[in-house]
mmCIF file of N, CA and C in Angstrom:
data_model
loop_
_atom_site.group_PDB
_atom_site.id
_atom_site.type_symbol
_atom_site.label_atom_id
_atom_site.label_comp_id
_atom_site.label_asym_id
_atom_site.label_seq_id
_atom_site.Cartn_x
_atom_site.Cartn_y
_atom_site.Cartn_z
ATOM 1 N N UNK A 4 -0.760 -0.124 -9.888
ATOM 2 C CA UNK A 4 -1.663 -1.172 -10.275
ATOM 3 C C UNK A 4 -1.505 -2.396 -9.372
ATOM 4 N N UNK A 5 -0.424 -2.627 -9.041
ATOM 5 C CA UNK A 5 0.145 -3.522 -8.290
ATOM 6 C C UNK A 5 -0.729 -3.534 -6.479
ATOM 7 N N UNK A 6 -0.537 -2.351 -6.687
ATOM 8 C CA UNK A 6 -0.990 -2.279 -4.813
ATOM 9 C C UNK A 6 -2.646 -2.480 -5.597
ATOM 10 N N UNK A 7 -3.537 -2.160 -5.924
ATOM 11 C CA UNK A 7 -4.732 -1.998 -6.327
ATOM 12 C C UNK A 7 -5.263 -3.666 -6.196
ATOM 13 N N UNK A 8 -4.694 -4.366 -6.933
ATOM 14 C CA UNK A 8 -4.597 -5.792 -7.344
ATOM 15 C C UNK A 8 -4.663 -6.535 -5.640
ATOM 16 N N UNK A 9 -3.868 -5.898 -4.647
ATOM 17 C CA UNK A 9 -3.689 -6.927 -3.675
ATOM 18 C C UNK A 9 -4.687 -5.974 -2.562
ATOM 19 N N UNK A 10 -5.266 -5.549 -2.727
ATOM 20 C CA UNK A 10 -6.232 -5.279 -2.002
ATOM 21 C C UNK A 10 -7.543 -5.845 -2.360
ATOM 22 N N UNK A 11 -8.268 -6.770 -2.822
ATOM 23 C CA UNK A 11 -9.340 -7.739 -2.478
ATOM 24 C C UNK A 11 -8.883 -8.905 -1.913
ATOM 25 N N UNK A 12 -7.798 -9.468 -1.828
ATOM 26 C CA UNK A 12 -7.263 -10.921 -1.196
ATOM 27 C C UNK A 12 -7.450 -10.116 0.458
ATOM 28 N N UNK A 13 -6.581 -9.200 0.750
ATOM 29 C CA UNK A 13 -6.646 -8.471 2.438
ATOM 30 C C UNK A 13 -7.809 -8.407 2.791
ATOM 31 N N UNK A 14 -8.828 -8.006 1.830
ATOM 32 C CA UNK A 14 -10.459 -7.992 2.776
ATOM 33 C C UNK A 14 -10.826 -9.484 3.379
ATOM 34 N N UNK A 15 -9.638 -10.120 3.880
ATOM 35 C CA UNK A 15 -10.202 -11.025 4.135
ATOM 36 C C UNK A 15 -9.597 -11.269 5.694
ATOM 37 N N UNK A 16 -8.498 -9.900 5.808
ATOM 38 C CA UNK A 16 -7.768 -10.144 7.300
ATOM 39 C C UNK A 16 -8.141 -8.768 7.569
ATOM 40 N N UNK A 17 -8.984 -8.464 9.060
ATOM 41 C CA UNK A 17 -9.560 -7.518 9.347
ATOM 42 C C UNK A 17 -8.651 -5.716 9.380
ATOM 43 N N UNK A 18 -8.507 -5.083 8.630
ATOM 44 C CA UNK A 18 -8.157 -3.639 8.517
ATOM 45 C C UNK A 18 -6.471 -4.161 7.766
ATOM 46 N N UNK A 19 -6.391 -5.072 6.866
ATOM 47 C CA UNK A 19 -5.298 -5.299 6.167
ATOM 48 C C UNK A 19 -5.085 -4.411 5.205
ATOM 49 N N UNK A 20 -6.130 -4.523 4.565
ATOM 50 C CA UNK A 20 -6.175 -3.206 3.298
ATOM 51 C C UNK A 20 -5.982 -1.830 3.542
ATOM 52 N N UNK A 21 -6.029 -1.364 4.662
ATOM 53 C CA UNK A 21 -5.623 0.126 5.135
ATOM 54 C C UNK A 21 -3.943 0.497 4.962
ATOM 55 N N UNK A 22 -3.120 -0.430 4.422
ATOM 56 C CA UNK A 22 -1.874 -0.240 4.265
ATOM 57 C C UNK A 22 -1.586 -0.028 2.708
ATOM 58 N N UNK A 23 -2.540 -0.655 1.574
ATOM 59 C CA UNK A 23 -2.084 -0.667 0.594
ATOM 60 C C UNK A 23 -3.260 0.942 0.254
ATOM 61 N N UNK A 24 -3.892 0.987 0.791
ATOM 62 C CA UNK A 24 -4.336 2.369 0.701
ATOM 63 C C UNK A 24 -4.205 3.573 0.628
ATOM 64 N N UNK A 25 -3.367 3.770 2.147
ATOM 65 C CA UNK A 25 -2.718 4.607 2.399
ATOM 66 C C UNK A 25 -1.280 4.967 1.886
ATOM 67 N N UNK A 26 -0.466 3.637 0.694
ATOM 68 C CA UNK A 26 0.723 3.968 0.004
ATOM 69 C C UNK A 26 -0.069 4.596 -1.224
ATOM 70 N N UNK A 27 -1.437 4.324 -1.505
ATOM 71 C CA UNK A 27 -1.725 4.947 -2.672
ATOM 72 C C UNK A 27 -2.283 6.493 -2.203
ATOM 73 N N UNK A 28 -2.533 6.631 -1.051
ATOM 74 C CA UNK A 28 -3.184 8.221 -0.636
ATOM 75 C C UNK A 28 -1.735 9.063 -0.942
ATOM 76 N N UNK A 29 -0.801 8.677 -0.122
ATOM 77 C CA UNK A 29 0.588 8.940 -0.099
ATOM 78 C C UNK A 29 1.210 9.640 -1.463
ATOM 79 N N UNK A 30 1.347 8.294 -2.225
ATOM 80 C CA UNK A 30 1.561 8.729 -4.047
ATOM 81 C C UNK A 30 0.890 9.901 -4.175
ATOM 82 N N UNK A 31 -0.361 10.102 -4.179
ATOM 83 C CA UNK A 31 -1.181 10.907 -4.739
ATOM 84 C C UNK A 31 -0.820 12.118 -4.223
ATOM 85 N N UNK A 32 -0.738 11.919 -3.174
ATOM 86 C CA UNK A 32 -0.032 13.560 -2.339
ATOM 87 C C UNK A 32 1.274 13.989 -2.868
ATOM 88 N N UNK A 33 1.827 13.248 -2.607
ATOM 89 C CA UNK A 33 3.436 13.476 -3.254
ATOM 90 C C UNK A 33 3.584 13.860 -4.772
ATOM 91 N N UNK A 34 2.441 13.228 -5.919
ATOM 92 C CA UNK A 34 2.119 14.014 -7.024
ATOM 93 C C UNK A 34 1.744 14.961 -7.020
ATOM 94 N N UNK A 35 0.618 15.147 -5.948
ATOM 95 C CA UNK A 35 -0.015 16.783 -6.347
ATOM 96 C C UNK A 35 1.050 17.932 -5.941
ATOM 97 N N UNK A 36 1.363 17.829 -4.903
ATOM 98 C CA UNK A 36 2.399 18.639 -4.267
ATOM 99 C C UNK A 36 4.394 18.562 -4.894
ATOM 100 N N UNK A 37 4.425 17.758 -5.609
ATOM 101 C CA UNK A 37 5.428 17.441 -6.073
ATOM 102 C C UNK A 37 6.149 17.394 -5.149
ATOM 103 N N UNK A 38 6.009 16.326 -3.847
ATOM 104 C CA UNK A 38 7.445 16.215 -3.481
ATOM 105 C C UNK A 38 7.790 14.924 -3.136
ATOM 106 N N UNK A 39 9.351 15.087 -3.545
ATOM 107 C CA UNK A 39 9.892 13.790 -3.747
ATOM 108 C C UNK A 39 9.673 12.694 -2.294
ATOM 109 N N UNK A 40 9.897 13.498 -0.927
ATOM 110 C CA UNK A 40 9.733 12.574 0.539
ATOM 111 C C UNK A 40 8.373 12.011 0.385
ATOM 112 N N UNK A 41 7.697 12.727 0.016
ATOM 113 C CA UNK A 41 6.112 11.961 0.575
ATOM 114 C C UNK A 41 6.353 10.280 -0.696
ATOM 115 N N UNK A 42 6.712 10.778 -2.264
ATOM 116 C CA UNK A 42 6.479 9.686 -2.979
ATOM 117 C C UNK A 42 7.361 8.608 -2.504
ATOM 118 N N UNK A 43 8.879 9.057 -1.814
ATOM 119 C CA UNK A 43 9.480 7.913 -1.426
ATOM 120 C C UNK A 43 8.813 7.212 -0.193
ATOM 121 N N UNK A 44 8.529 8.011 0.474
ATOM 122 C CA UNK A 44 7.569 7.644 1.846
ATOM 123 C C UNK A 44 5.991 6.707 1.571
ATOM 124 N N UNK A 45 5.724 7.032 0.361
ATOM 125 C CA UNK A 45 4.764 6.053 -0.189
ATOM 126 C C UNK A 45 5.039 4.545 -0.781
ATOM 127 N N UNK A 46 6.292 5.162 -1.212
ATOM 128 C CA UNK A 46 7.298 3.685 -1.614
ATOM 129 C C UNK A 46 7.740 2.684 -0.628
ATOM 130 N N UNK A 47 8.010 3.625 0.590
ATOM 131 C CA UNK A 47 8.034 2.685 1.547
ATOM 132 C C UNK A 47 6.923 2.253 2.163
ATOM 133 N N UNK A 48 6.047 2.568 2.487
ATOM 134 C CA UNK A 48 4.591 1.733 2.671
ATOM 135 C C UNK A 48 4.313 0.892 1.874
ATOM 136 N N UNK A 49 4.220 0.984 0.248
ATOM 137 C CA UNK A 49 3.804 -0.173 -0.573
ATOM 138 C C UNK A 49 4.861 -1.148 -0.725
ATOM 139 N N UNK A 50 6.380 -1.190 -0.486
ATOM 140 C CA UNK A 50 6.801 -2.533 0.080
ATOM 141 C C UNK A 50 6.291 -3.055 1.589
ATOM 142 N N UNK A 51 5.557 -2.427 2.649
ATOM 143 C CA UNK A 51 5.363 -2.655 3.258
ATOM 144 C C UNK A 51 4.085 -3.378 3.410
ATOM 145 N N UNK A 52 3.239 -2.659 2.590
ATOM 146 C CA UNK A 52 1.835 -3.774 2.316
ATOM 147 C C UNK A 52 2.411 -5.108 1.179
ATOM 148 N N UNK A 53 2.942 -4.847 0.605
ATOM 149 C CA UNK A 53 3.154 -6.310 -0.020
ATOM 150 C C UNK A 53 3.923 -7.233 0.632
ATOM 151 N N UNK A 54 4.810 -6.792 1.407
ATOM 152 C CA UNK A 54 5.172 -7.740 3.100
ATOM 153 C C UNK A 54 4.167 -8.167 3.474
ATOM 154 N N UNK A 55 2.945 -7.311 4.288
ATOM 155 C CA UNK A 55 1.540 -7.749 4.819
ATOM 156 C C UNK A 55 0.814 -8.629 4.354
ATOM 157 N N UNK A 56 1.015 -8.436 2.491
ATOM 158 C CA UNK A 56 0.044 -9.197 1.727
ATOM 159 C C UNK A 56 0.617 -10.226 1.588
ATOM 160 N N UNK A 57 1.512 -10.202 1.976
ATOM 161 C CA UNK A 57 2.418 -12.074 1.786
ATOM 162 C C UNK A 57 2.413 -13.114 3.247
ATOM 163 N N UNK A 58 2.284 -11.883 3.931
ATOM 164 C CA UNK A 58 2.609 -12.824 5.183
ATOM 165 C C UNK A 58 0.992 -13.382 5.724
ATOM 166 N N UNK A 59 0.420 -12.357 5.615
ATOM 167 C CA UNK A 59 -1.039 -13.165 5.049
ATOM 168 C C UNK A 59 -1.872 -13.592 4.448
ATOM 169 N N UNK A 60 -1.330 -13.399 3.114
ATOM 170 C CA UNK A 60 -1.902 -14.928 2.201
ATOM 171 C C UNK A 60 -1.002 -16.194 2.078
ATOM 172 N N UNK A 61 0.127 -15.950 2.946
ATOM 173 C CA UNK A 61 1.316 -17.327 2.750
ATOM 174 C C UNK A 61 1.593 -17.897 4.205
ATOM 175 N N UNK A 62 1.003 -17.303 4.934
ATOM 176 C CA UNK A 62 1.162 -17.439 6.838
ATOM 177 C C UNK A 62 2.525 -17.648 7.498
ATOM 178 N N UNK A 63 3.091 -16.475 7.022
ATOM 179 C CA UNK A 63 4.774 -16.204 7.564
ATOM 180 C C UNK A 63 5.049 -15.420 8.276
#
């Protein structure tokens, strides 16, 4: 829900939102297929878009 939420503030820095996207494509794979690398591998992207989403809505 979290990543979902910070993707309308990014449509505002050109192809920002392609990060919180792709941790949710990720999840979804790693559910269907049940495996644990892809969901941690998604985990690490969505701290990685909420890095993104901070450093450009806070300019750090």
């Amino acid at each position: 829900m979290l990543l979902a939420t910070s993707i309308p503030p990014l449509e505002l820095l050109p192809f920002a939102s392609t990060v919180p996207f792709s941790a949710i494509c990720l999840f979804g794979l790693g559910i269907t297929t049940r495996d644990g690398v892809v969901v941690v591998l998604g985990l690490m992207v969505s701290v990685g878009a909420f890095v993104l989403a901070g450093m450009g809505l806070w300019g750090g």
